[in-house]
Tab-separated table of C-alpha atoms in Angstrom:
chain	number	residue	atom	x	y	z
A	1	UNK	CA	-16.134	-50.137	180.858
A	2	UNK	CA	-16.170	-51.098	177.326
A	3	UNK	CA	-15.607	-48.128	174.987
A	4	UNK	CA	-18.635	-47.921	172.675
A	5	UNK	CA	-16.728	-46.194	169.866
A	6	UNK	CA	-15.057	-48.689	167.453
A	7	UNK	CA	-11.355	-48.708	167.474
A	8	UNK	CA	-10.399	-46.915	164.277
A	9	UNK	CA	-6.666	-46.347	163.599
A	10	UNK	CA	-6.098	-42.637	163.124
A	11	UNK	CA	-4.966	-41.458	159.705
A	12	UNK	CA	-5.772	-44.627	157.891
A	13	UNK	CA	-9.026	-43.404	156.317
A	14	UNK	CA	-9.823	-40.647	153.902
A	15	UNK	CA	-13.189	-39.233	152.841
A	16	UNK	CA	-13.741	-38.471	149.122
A	17	UNK	CA	-14.890	-34.918	148.649
A	18	UNK	CA	-16.919	-35.677	145.714
A	19	UNK	CA	-18.966	-38.813	146.641
A	20	UNK	CA	-18.495	-38.620	150.361
A	21	UNK	CA	-17.348	-42.330	150.638
A	22	UNK	CA	-14.891	-43.155	153.460
A	23	UNK	CA	-11.994	-44.919	151.791
A	24	UNK	CA	-9.051	-46.870	153.151
A	25	UNK	CA	-5.951	-44.673	152.503
A	26	UNK	CA	-3.749	-47.495	151.213
A	27	UNK	CA	-6.182	-48.442	148.605
A	28	UNK	CA	-6.377	-44.937	147.341
A	29	UNK	CA	-2.583	-44.673	147.288
A	30	UNK	CA	-2.395	-47.891	145.232
A	31	UNK	CA	-4.997	-46.461	142.844
A	32	UNK	CA	-2.895	-43.434	142.143
A	33	UNK	CA	-4.923	-41.238	144.415
A	34	UNK	CA	-8.017	-41.698	142.458
A	35	UNK	CA	-11.304	-42.450	144.351
A	36	UNK	CA	-11.985	-46.329	144.007
A	37	UNK	CA	-15.793	-45.422	144.441
A	38	UNK	CA	-16.340	-42.533	141.976
A	39	UNK	CA	-13.166	-41.914	140.013
A	40	UNK	CA	-12.577	-38.409	141.580
A	41	UNK	CA	-8.862	-37.395	141.740
A	42	UNK	CA	-7.533	-36.360	144.976
A	43	UNK	CA	-5.237	-33.373	145.012
A	44	UNK	CA	-1.672	-34.388	144.773
A	45	UNK	CA	1.584	-32.739	145.889
A	46	UNK	CA	4.031	-32.003	143.208
A	47	UNK	CA	6.450	-34.518	144.588
A	48	UNK	CA	3.962	-37.399	144.448
A	49	UNK	CA	2.744	-36.347	140.926
A	50	UNK	CA	6.140	-36.356	139.645
A	51	UNK	CA	6.833	-39.883	141.233
A	52	UNK	CA	3.618	-41.094	139.531
A	53	UNK	CA	4.295	-39.626	136.053
A	54	UNK	CA	8.086	-39.830	135.530
A	55	UNK	CA	10.011	-43.045	134.970
A	56	UNK	CA	11.962	-43.998	138.134
A	57	UNK	CA	15.291	-42.204	138.698
A	58	UNK	CA	15.048	-40.033	135.566
A	59	UNK	CA	13.880	-36.701	137.101
A	60	UNK	CA	16.440	-33.989	137.427
A	61	UNK	CA	14.924	-31.003	139.271
A	62	UNK	CA	15.756	-27.371	138.147
A	63	UNK	CA	16.090	-24.398	140.391
A	64	UNK	CA	14.829	-26.071	143.563
A	65	UNK	CA	16.569	-23.580	145.832
A	66	UNK	CA	15.079	-20.448	144.191
A	67	UNK	CA	13.453	-18.286	146.905
A	68	UNK	CA	10.851	-15.593	146.704
A	69	UNK	CA	11.693	-11.997	147.830
A	70	UNK	CA	9.404	-9.577	149.324
A	71	UNK	CA	9.534	-6.757	146.733
A	72	UNK	CA	6.398	-5.000	147.847
A	73	UNK	CA	7.284	-5.179	151.601
A	74	UNK	CA	4.056	-6.934	152.092
A	75	UNK	CA	3.446	-7.513	155.817
A	76	UNK	CA	4.447	-10.980	157.077
A	77	UNK	CA	5.097	-12.399	153.522
A	78	UNK	CA	8.493	-13.724	154.534
A	79	UNK	CA	7.234	-15.371	157.674
A	80	UNK	CA	4.420	-16.955	155.720
A	81	UNK	CA	6.776	-18.219	152.985
A	82	UNK	CA	9.092	-19.648	155.772
A	83	UNK	CA	6.089	-21.462	157.466
A	84	UNK	CA	5.104	-23.003	154.002
A	85	UNK	CA	8.531	-24.013	153.186
A	86	UNK	CA	8.685	-25.873	156.561
A	87	UNK	CA	5.238	-27.355	156.148
A	88	UNK	CA	5.454	-28.445	152.618
A	89	UNK	CA	9.143	-29.258	152.297
A	90	UNK	CA	9.077	-27.219	149.040
A	91	UNK	CA	10.745	-23.712	148.466
A	92	UNK	CA	7.963	-22.704	146.136
A	93	UNK	CA	4.688	-23.546	144.539
A	94	UNK	CA	6.127	-25.361	141.427
A	95	UNK	CA	8.696	-28.103	140.690
A	96	UNK	CA	10.283	-27.990	137.415
A	97	UNK	CA	12.657	-30.309	135.713
A	98	UNK	CA	13.383	-32.795	132.934
A	99	UNK	CA	12.728	-36.441	133.054
A	100	UNK	CA	11.430	-39.367	131.011
A	101	UNK	CA	7.788	-40.331	130.659
A	102	UNK	CA	7.741	-43.918	129.226
A	103	UNK	CA	11.170	-43.282	127.847
A	104	UNK	CA	10.417	-39.941	126.224
A	105	UNK	CA	12.483	-37.121	127.482
A	106	UNK	CA	10.076	-34.375	128.636
A	107	UNK	CA	10.400	-31.034	130.313
A	108	UNK	CA	7.918	-30.857	133.309
A	109	UNK	CA	6.480	-28.034	135.615
A	110	UNK	CA	4.275	-29.448	138.221
A	111	UNK	CA	2.452	-26.822	140.367
A	112	UNK	CA	1.546	-27.636	144.027
A	113	UNK	CA	-1.591	-26.167	145.609
A	114	UNK	CA	-0.204	-26.776	149.201
A	115	UNK	CA	2.054	-23.829	148.798
A	116	UNK	CA	0.060	-20.546	148.844
A	117	UNK	CA	-2.702	-22.140	146.660
A	118	UNK	CA	-0.197	-22.607	143.809
A	119	UNK	CA	-0.351	-18.747	143.230
A	120	UNK	CA	2.170	-17.427	140.752
A	121	UNK	CA	4.684	-14.921	142.005
A	122	UNK	CA	7.965	-14.016	140.487
A	123	UNK	CA	9.664	-17.366	141.384
A	124	UNK	CA	6.920	-19.528	139.967
A	125	UNK	CA	6.956	-17.411	136.776
A	126	UNK	CA	10.724	-17.565	136.540
A	127	UNK	CA	10.976	-21.320	137.160
A	128	UNK	CA	8.230	-22.041	134.634
A	129	UNK	CA	9.831	-19.700	132.017
A	130	UNK	CA	13.294	-21.240	132.534
A	131	UNK	CA	11.827	-24.694	132.072
A	132	UNK	CA	10.002	-23.738	128.871
A	133	UNK	CA	13.285	-21.999	127.624
A	134	UNK	CA	15.149	-25.256	128.396
A	135	UNK	CA	12.536	-27.204	126.400
A	136	UNK	CA	12.816	-24.821	123.495
A	137	UNK	CA	16.624	-24.807	123.518
A	138	UNK	CA	16.780	-28.559	123.764
A	139	UNK	CA	13.877	-29.221	121.354
A	140	UNK	CA	11.870	-31.146	124.022
A	141	UNK	CA	8.151	-31.481	124.580
A	142	UNK	CA	6.792	-29.696	127.602
A	143	UNK	CA	4.093	-30.783	130.014
A	144	UNK	CA	2.722	-28.390	132.699
A	145	UNK	CA	0.400	-29.607	135.403
A	146	UNK	CA	-1.485	-26.666	136.630
A	147	UNK	CA	-3.140	-25.902	140.042
A	148	UNK	CA	-3.533	-22.268	140.962
A	149	UNK	CA	-5.495	-19.742	142.657
A	150	UNK	CA	-4.037	-17.171	140.128
A	151	UNK	CA	-1.485	-14.404	140.383
A	152	UNK	CA	0.044	-14.108	143.788
A	153	UNK	CA	-1.251	-10.743	145.189
A	154	UNK	CA	1.648	-10.528	147.725
A	155	UNK	CA	3.940	-9.752	144.915
A	156	UNK	CA	1.306	-7.467	143.213
A	157	UNK	CA	2.104	-6.227	139.679
A	158	UNK	CA	5.155	-8.264	139.350
A	159	UNK	CA	3.049	-11.334	139.550
A	160	UNK	CA	0.688	-10.118	137.045
A	161	UNK	CA	3.539	-9.601	134.646
A	162	UNK	CA	4.654	-13.224	135.001
A	163	UNK	CA	1.563	-13.997	132.794
A	164	UNK	CA	3.279	-12.106	129.998
A	165	UNK	CA	6.742	-13.516	130.703
A	166	UNK	CA	5.413	-17.259	130.701
A	167	UNK	CA	3.271	-16.679	127.553
A	168	UNK	CA	6.132	-15.254	125.626
A	169	UNK	CA	8.216	-18.272	126.427
A	170	UNK	CA	5.399	-20.540	125.352
A	171	UNK	CA	4.883	-18.561	122.079
A	172	UNK	CA	8.665	-19.393	121.294
A	173	UNK	CA	8.227	-23.009	122.297
A	174	UNK	CA	5.260	-23.167	119.884
A	175	UNK	CA	7.179	-21.399	117.133
A	176	UNK	CA	9.897	-24.008	117.372
A	177	UNK	CA	7.227	-26.536	116.481
A	178	UNK	CA	7.494	-28.347	119.854
A	179	UNK	CA	4.584	-30.024	121.586
A	180	UNK	CA	3.051	-28.446	124.765
A	181	UNK	CA	0.463	-30.381	126.776
A	182	UNK	CA	-1.219	-28.867	129.709
A	183	UNK	CA	-2.922	-30.914	132.350
A	184	UNK	CA	-5.475	-28.830	134.467
A	185	UNK	CA	-5.958	-30.187	137.934
A	186	UNK	CA	-8.281	-28.726	140.580
A	187	UNK	CA	-8.418	-25.748	140.788
A	188	UNK	CA	-6.841	-23.947	137.855
A	189	UNK	CA	-8.103	-20.282	138.037
A	190	UNK	CA	-7.090	-16.576	137.552
A	191	UNK	CA	-3.786	-15.516	136.071
A	192	UNK	CA	-2.702	-19.100	135.575
A	193	UNK	CA	-5.802	-20.124	133.586
A	194	UNK	CA	-5.442	-16.757	131.750
A	195	UNK	CA	-1.885	-17.632	130.641
A	196	UNK	CA	0.111	-20.840	130.119
A	197	UNK	CA	-2.675	-23.169	131.301
A	198	UNK	CA	-4.787	-22.358	128.216
A	199	UNK	CA	-1.958	-22.243	125.703
A	200	UNK	CA	-1.346	-25.956	125.233
A	201	UNK	CA	-1.514	-27.830	121.947
A	202	UNK	CA	-3.459	-30.337	123.940
A	203	UNK	CA	-5.269	-29.433	127.131
A	204	UNK	CA	-6.203	-32.237	129.380
A	205	UNK	CA	-8.105	-32.062	132.667
A	206	UNK	CA	-8.644	-34.175	135.653
A	207	UNK	CA	-12.364	-35.120	136.125
A	208	UNK	CA	-14.615	-32.566	138.054
A	209	UNK	CA	-11.660	-29.993	137.923
A	210	UNK	CA	-12.636	-26.330	138.529
A	211	UNK	CA	-11.395	-24.419	135.534
A	212	UNK	CA	-12.217	-20.619	135.453
A	213	UNK	CA	-10.942	-17.153	135.150
A	214	UNK	CA	-13.051	-15.708	138.080
A	215	UNK	CA	-14.000	-18.207	140.803
A	216	UNK	CA	-17.687	-19.210	141.426
A	217	UNK	CA	-17.981	-17.094	144.583
A	218	UNK	CA	-16.710	-14.014	142.954
A	219	UNK	CA	-19.209	-14.498	140.067
A	220	UNK	CA	-22.091	-15.089	142.581
A	221	UNK	CA	-21.196	-11.925	144.409
A	222	UNK	CA	-20.912	-9.887	141.277
A	223	UNK	CA	-24.136	-10.977	139.468
A	224	UNK	CA	-26.129	-11.897	142.548
A	225	UNK	CA	-27.262	-15.207	140.735
A	226	UNK	CA	-26.803	-18.784	141.611
A	227	UNK	CA	-24.707	-20.613	139.133
A	228	UNK	CA	-25.835	-23.557	137.255
A	229	UNK	CA	-24.858	-27.082	138.738
A	230	UNK	CA	-21.396	-28.148	137.607
A	231	UNK	CA	-20.645	-24.848	136.303
A	232	UNK	CA	-16.897	-24.221	135.514
A	233	UNK	CA	-16.035	-27.823	136.047
A	234	UNK	CA	-13.973	-29.609	133.407
A	235	UNK	CA	-17.099	-31.484	131.972
A	236	UNK	CA	-19.152	-28.287	131.663
B	1	UNK	CA	6.489	14.754	141.883
B	2	UNK	CA	2.895	14.616	143.067
B	3	UNK	CA	1.855	14.538	146.609
B	4	UNK	CA	-1.228	12.491	145.986
B	5	UNK	CA	-1.515	9.126	147.833
B	6	UNK	CA	-2.198	5.905	145.894
B	7	UNK	CA	-5.726	5.923	146.979
B	8	UNK	CA	-6.129	9.588	145.705
B	9	UNK	CA	-4.942	8.252	142.409
B	10	UNK	CA	-7.439	5.291	142.523
B	11	UNK	CA	-10.181	7.934	142.896
B	12	UNK	CA	-8.839	10.069	140.121
B	13	UNK	CA	-8.333	7.066	137.717
B	14	UNK	CA	-12.068	6.069	138.318
B	15	UNK	CA	-13.379	9.639	138.167
B	16	UNK	CA	-16.564	9.453	135.867
B	17	UNK	CA	-15.453	12.723	134.305
B	18	UNK	CA	-11.991	11.266	133.265
B	19	UNK	CA	-11.528	11.122	129.497
B	20	UNK	CA	-12.139	7.641	128.039
B	21	UNK	CA	-10.546	5.872	125.169
B	22	UNK	CA	-12.915	7.319	122.534
B	23	UNK	CA	-12.292	10.869	123.752
B	24	UNK	CA	-8.626	10.410	123.469
B	25	UNK	CA	-8.962	8.919	120.031
B	26	UNK	CA	-11.026	11.966	118.889
B	27	UNK	CA	-8.276	14.333	120.197
B	28	UNK	CA	-5.093	12.350	119.014
B	29	UNK	CA	-6.204	10.731	115.658
B	30	UNK	CA	-8.064	11.715	112.449
B	31	UNK	CA	-10.314	9.589	110.255
B	32	UNK	CA	-10.941	6.971	112.986
B	33	UNK	CA	-13.058	4.096	111.632
B	34	UNK	CA	-14.571	1.749	114.295
B	35	UNK	CA	-14.646	-1.968	113.431
B	36	UNK	CA	-16.865	-4.246	115.230
B	37	UNK	CA	-17.293	-7.844	116.245
B	38	UNK	CA	-15.192	-10.903	116.836
B	39	UNK	CA	-16.661	-12.767	113.949
B	40	UNK	CA	-17.660	-15.563	116.219
B	41	UNK	CA	-20.103	-14.348	118.790
B	42	UNK	CA	-20.802	-10.629	118.875
B	43	UNK	CA	-19.618	-7.150	119.300
B	44	UNK	CA	-18.377	-6.232	122.783
B	45	UNK	CA	-18.861	-2.527	123.578
B	46	UNK	CA	-16.456	-2.666	126.465
B	47	UNK	CA	-13.621	-2.758	123.977
B	48	UNK	CA	-13.412	-0.482	120.945
B	49	UNK	CA	-11.042	-0.587	118.037
B	50	UNK	CA	-10.427	0.288	114.508
B	51	UNK	CA	-8.299	2.102	111.920
B	52	UNK	CA	-7.104	5.703	112.303
B	53	UNK	CA	-4.532	8.186	111.144
B	54	UNK	CA	-1.940	9.490	113.466
B	55	UNK	CA	-0.954	12.594	111.523
B	56	UNK	CA	-0.750	10.798	108.241
B	57	UNK	CA	0.422	7.359	109.378
B	58	UNK	CA	-2.253	4.503	109.413
B	59	UNK	CA	-2.389	2.810	112.797
B	60	UNK	CA	-4.801	0.394	114.594
B	61	UNK	CA	-6.160	1.655	117.868
B	62	UNK	CA	-7.763	-0.524	120.543
B	63	UNK	CA	-8.880	0.361	123.959
B	64	UNK	CA	-11.121	-0.475	126.876
B	65	UNK	CA	-14.164	1.768	126.920
B	66	UNK	CA	-15.961	2.940	129.935
B	67	UNK	CA	-19.069	5.097	130.006
B	68	UNK	CA	-19.211	8.717	131.361
B	69	UNK	CA	-22.597	8.214	133.090
B	70	UNK	CA	-24.787	5.238	134.240
B	71	UNK	CA	-26.514	4.801	130.970
B	72	UNK	CA	-23.402	4.689	128.949
B	73	UNK	CA	-21.674	2.528	131.578
B	74	UNK	CA	-24.538	-0.097	131.324
B	75	UNK	CA	-24.040	-0.023	127.480
B	76	UNK	CA	-20.165	-0.361	128.036
B	77	UNK	CA	-20.462	-2.929	130.924
B	78	UNK	CA	-18.324	-0.425	133.016
B	79	UNK	CA	-15.393	-1.120	130.802
B	80	UNK	CA	-15.291	-4.880	131.606
B	81	UNK	CA	-14.833	-6.927	128.462
B	82	UNK	CA	-16.242	-10.382	127.812
B	83	UNK	CA	-14.185	-12.893	125.653
B	84	UNK	CA	-15.550	-11.564	122.411
B	85	UNK	CA	-14.043	-8.210	123.339
B	86	UNK	CA	-10.573	-9.711	123.627
B	87	UNK	CA	-11.147	-11.763	120.535
B	88	UNK	CA	-12.142	-8.654	118.562
B	89	UNK	CA	-8.936	-6.933	119.817
B	90	UNK	CA	-6.834	-9.813	118.791
B	91	UNK	CA	-8.621	-10.018	115.269
B	92	UNK	CA	-7.755	-6.203	114.747
B	93	UNK	CA	-4.201	-6.807	115.883
B	94	UNK	CA	-3.575	-9.654	113.511
B	95	UNK	CA	-4.975	-7.361	110.739
B	96	UNK	CA	-2.588	-4.555	111.730
B	97	UNK	CA	0.274	-7.061	111.753
B	98	UNK	CA	-0.631	-8.147	108.187
B	99	UNK	CA	-0.580	-4.483	106.893
B	100	UNK	CA	2.466	-3.570	109.097
B	101	UNK	CA	0.512	-1.008	110.944
B	102	UNK	CA	1.549	-0.058	114.482
B	103	UNK	CA	-0.902	-0.900	117.211
B	104	UNK	CA	-1.766	1.536	120.024
B	105	UNK	CA	-3.835	0.321	122.934
B	106	UNK	CA	-5.470	2.317	125.712
B	107	UNK	CA	-5.971	0.404	128.910
B	108	UNK	CA	-8.836	1.393	131.178
B	109	UNK	CA	-10.652	-1.326	133.001
B	110	UNK	CA	-11.631	-2.431	136.535
B	111	UNK	CA	-11.008	-6.015	135.124
B	112	UNK	CA	-12.383	-8.623	132.672
B	113	UNK	CA	-16.015	-9.306	133.346
B	114	UNK	CA	-16.873	-11.818	135.909
B	115	UNK	CA	-20.128	-13.365	134.466
B	116	UNK	CA	-21.631	-16.700	133.558
B	117	UNK	CA	-21.482	-15.960	129.797
B	118	UNK	CA	-17.917	-14.810	130.013
B	119	UNK	CA	-16.756	-18.128	131.736
B	120	UNK	CA	-18.865	-20.112	129.423
B	121	UNK	CA	-17.255	-18.627	126.359
B	122	UNK	CA	-13.802	-18.839	127.785
B	123	UNK	CA	-12.777	-15.674	129.382
B	124	UNK	CA	-9.375	-17.071	130.574
B	125	UNK	CA	-8.654	-18.728	127.128
B	126	UNK	CA	-9.373	-15.436	125.267
B	127	UNK	CA	-7.069	-13.377	127.520
B	128	UNK	CA	-4.335	-16.199	127.523
B	129	UNK	CA	-4.312	-16.234	123.702
B	130	UNK	CA	-4.064	-12.326	123.461
B	131	UNK	CA	-1.153	-12.206	125.808
B	132	UNK	CA	0.703	-14.939	124.043
B	133	UNK	CA	0.012	-13.617	120.624
B	134	UNK	CA	0.954	-9.994	121.683
B	135	UNK	CA	4.299	-11.053	122.921
B	136	UNK	CA	5.172	-12.215	119.514
B	137	UNK	CA	3.377	-9.918	116.964
B	138	UNK	CA	5.458	-8.628	114.157
B	139	UNK	CA	4.439	-4.977	114.449
B	140	UNK	CA	4.985	-2.328	117.024
B	141	UNK	CA	2.797	-2.227	120.036
B	142	UNK	CA	2.458	0.805	122.409
B	143	UNK	CA	0.253	0.664	125.260
B	144	UNK	CA	-1.031	3.543	127.407
B	145	UNK	CA	-2.714	3.095	130.744
B	146	UNK	CA	-5.095	6.025	130.934
B	147	UNK	CA	-7.146	5.022	133.936
B	148	UNK	CA	-7.514	1.842	135.779
B	149	UNK	CA	-5.387	-1.121	134.619
B	150	UNK	CA	-6.590	-3.948	136.661
B	151	UNK	CA	-5.565	-7.672	136.556
B	152	UNK	CA	-5.426	-10.019	133.428
B	153	UNK	CA	-8.320	-8.014	132.052
B	154	UNK	CA	-5.936	-5.104	131.493
B	155	UNK	CA	-2.974	-7.273	130.296
B	156	UNK	CA	-5.175	-8.895	127.669
B	157	UNK	CA	-4.649	-5.731	125.515
B	158	UNK	CA	-1.741	-4.350	127.392
B	159	UNK	CA	1.373	-6.323	126.306
B	160	UNK	CA	3.716	-4.083	124.178
B	161	UNK	CA	7.104	-2.717	123.130
B	162	UNK	CA	6.531	0.482	125.094
B	163	UNK	CA	4.258	0.841	127.991
B	164	UNK	CA	3.210	4.284	129.385
B	165	UNK	CA	0.953	5.342	132.234
B	166	UNK	CA	-0.678	8.687	132.714
B	167	UNK	CA	0.352	10.313	135.906
B	168	UNK	CA	-2.765	9.453	137.895
B	169	UNK	CA	-3.449	6.100	136.427
B	170	UNK	CA	-3.122	2.840	138.352
B	171	UNK	CA	-2.044	-0.689	137.344
B	172	UNK	CA	-2.549	-3.574	139.784
B	173	UNK	CA	-2.787	-7.384	140.153
B	174	UNK	CA	-6.248	-6.882	141.378
B	175	UNK	CA	-8.613	-4.087	142.663
B	176	UNK	CA	-7.797	-2.588	145.992
B	177	UNK	CA	-11.194	-3.846	147.096
B	178	UNK	CA	-10.350	-7.375	146.101
B	179	UNK	CA	-6.929	-7.133	147.856
B	180	UNK	CA	-8.621	-5.837	151.015
B	181	UNK	CA	-11.065	-8.623	150.859
B	182	UNK	CA	-8.427	-11.283	150.704
B	183	UNK	CA	-6.081	-9.704	153.161
B	184	UNK	CA	-8.551	-8.600	155.824
B	185	UNK	CA	-11.880	-9.995	154.574
B	186	UNK	CA	-13.178	-6.418	154.461
B	187	UNK	CA	-13.393	-4.707	151.148
B	188	UNK	CA	-13.999	-1.355	153.043
B	189	UNK	CA	-10.467	-1.206	153.698
B	190	UNK	CA	-9.647	-0.606	150.078
B	191	UNK	CA	-7.966	2.689	150.851
B	192	UNK	CA	-5.417	1.115	153.160
B	193	UNK	CA	-4.879	-1.588	150.612
B	194	UNK	CA	-4.276	0.838	147.707
B	195	UNK	CA	-1.634	2.652	149.753
B	196	UNK	CA	0.486	-0.570	150.236
B	197	UNK	CA	-0.145	-2.269	146.913
B	198	UNK	CA	2.404	-0.257	144.798
B	199	UNK	CA	0.070	0.519	141.979
B	200	UNK	CA	0.951	4.047	140.851
B	201	UNK	CA	2.791	5.079	137.714
B	202	UNK	CA	5.829	5.967	139.916
B	203	UNK	CA	5.854	2.509	141.423
B	204	UNK	CA	5.685	0.783	138.101
B	205	UNK	CA	8.364	2.986	136.710
B	206	UNK	CA	10.587	2.054	139.670
B	207	UNK	CA	9.910	-1.620	138.955
B	208	UNK	CA	10.872	-1.070	135.408
B	209	UNK	CA	7.628	-2.320	134.063
B	210	UNK	CA	6.695	0.852	132.299
B	211	UNK	CA	8.809	3.021	130.136
B	212	UNK	CA	7.492	6.449	131.196
B	213	UNK	CA	4.979	8.555	133.000
B	214	UNK	CA	2.731	10.963	130.902
B	215	UNK	CA	2.085	14.114	133.033
B	216	UNK	CA	-1.497	15.353	133.745
B	217	UNK	CA	-1.842	19.060	134.271
B	218	UNK	CA	-4.435	21.055	136.173
B	219	UNK	CA	-5.084	18.473	138.868
B	220	UNK	CA	-5.766	15.671	136.404
B	221	UNK	CA	-6.793	14.633	132.849
B	222	UNK	CA	-10.502	15.557	133.471
B	223	UNK	CA	-9.408	19.165	133.815
B	224	UNK	CA	-6.898	18.928	130.894
B	225	UNK	CA	-8.197	16.480	128.168
B	226	UNK	CA	-6.667	18.403	125.317
B	227	UNK	CA	-3.277	18.850	126.820
B	228	UNK	CA	-3.075	15.288	128.069
B	229	UNK	CA	-4.083	14.032	124.608
B	230	UNK	CA	-1.390	16.270	123.106
B	231	UNK	CA	1.286	14.775	125.502
B	232	UNK	CA	0.074	11.261	124.673
B	233	UNK	CA	0.333	12.055	120.992
B	234	UNK	CA	3.917	13.244	121.419
B	235	UNK	CA	4.817	9.988	123.223
B	236	UNK	CA	3.177	7.926	120.437
B	237	UNK	CA	4.993	9.716	117.600
B	238	UNK	CA	8.313	9.433	119.303
B	239	UNK	CA	7.831	5.770	120.170
B	240	UNK	CA	6.665	4.847	116.733
B	241	UNK	CA	9.566	6.625	115.119
B	242	UNK	CA	11.950	4.537	117.342
B	243	UNK	CA	10.178	1.273	116.909
B	244	UNK	CA	9.755	1.637	113.122
B	245	UNK	CA	13.622	1.554	112.822
B	246	UNK	CA	13.693	-1.909	114.172
B	247	UNK	CA	13.649	-5.151	112.184
B	248	UNK	CA	10.819	-7.513	113.068
B	249	UNK	CA	13.417	-9.700	114.842
B	250	UNK	CA	14.706	-6.909	116.893
B	251	UNK	CA	11.179	-5.945	117.927
B	252	UNK	CA	10.281	-9.565	118.873
B	253	UNK	CA	13.516	-10.099	120.775
B	254	UNK	CA	13.392	-6.706	122.677
B	255	UNK	CA	9.837	-7.341	123.621
B	256	UNK	CA	10.695	-10.854	124.882
B	257	UNK	CA	13.486	-9.373	127.000
B	258	UNK	CA	11.176	-6.592	128.291
B	259	UNK	CA	8.993	-9.218	130.062
B	260	UNK	CA	11.713	-11.706	130.569
B	261	UNK	CA	13.583	-9.517	132.885
B	262	UNK	CA	10.516	-8.928	135.225
B	263	UNK	CA	11.400	-11.023	138.369
B	264	UNK	CA	14.446	-12.595	136.653
B	265	UNK	CA	16.764	-14.441	138.909
B	266	UNK	CA	20.456	-14.976	138.111
């Protein structure tokens, strides 16, 4: 019997969520994870993004071992975190550090959507704040790549307060006359869009990136209207 | 302390008879002059603000404004502000800074408004800007949570040197309904959610996020508006007296540290 289905090696192909084109993974990787058909940017892990952006062998990571605590006794939060650590190889939803971008020493914070939707709990807030403070003390520019579902509900009010903590650190970085660039990647929402994501001197965005305070589904449910096409996308 | 559950407090905090910002302003201050508009888009009636005298001291007062009935609530958008509300608040705060007036804010909102216009005009940006500016203003800020303090919409006028909560108010990262939806995909389990979210004044005091709890007598502020207002006034006078002794640098540094320590790791 001849098998009628063609022999496609598993894991070699990837579908673009935006244009639907089936693409060869190696081509996409060579193209910095941008769709070769429509230019859509695929979501990237923090590790891969740092490798793309920072000059080789110049990145020093900060606070890689910092772990979240379950201050609210939220059910199964520790288990969930442990599973995510195993799955993603990261301890939390952001990587921070200092490195060179084309020779310019820059402090970076790169969020990762694979870790609880890049939500901001106390560790994300603390790592980002420390990175900002390092930039201010050492008179360095700061780049933050955002991707986030917002404040992390498992840490409740403590997560909400990270918005004020990070913003206060950004205010001091601004006051020192230093450059702060934010790069919004898909999706940047909630407590992160309502704090450091929107406080850059320059705010860049990947194409077709969802940028909003309240997500489209929440708005549709609240106002019972269908939203205009392309609403809340970077180009809107 | 009180034997009410967190959910009981959610219900009290949302009670339509609960005194609103304008009612407290009337009880606490004299000569309140309301100022309107963000000078860019419009006047958001979900946030009120203006100048007032606290005894004989000029202050700037800003607060989320809910309605007391359906008609008023439609006018006030149920206390859910649009970006122009936050921008009006910031404009008034910058003015207070210029004239070295203390700022007093009353927090009482189910959250910032989720709507098409709010997103188009930059809800996230307006809140982000307020939070950042408030962390660094050169004048004292005292914030009182009088009812519901929910999400970034509350924080957008809620950053300060002193934060107090009324005994039956709540402060949370999102509404118990939202929390239950995310956790169990069932907003009807809000009561269960409220009781595990740690949103009462006592919880926030334990977390060292707020500086104190203002008691409500007779089963809640709706039964004791005058007494509650009087207690708020005492807290305001005491706080302003303390804060007025500080230099601008001390104020800014202490405010920075107040937020810096939340979730700090050594």
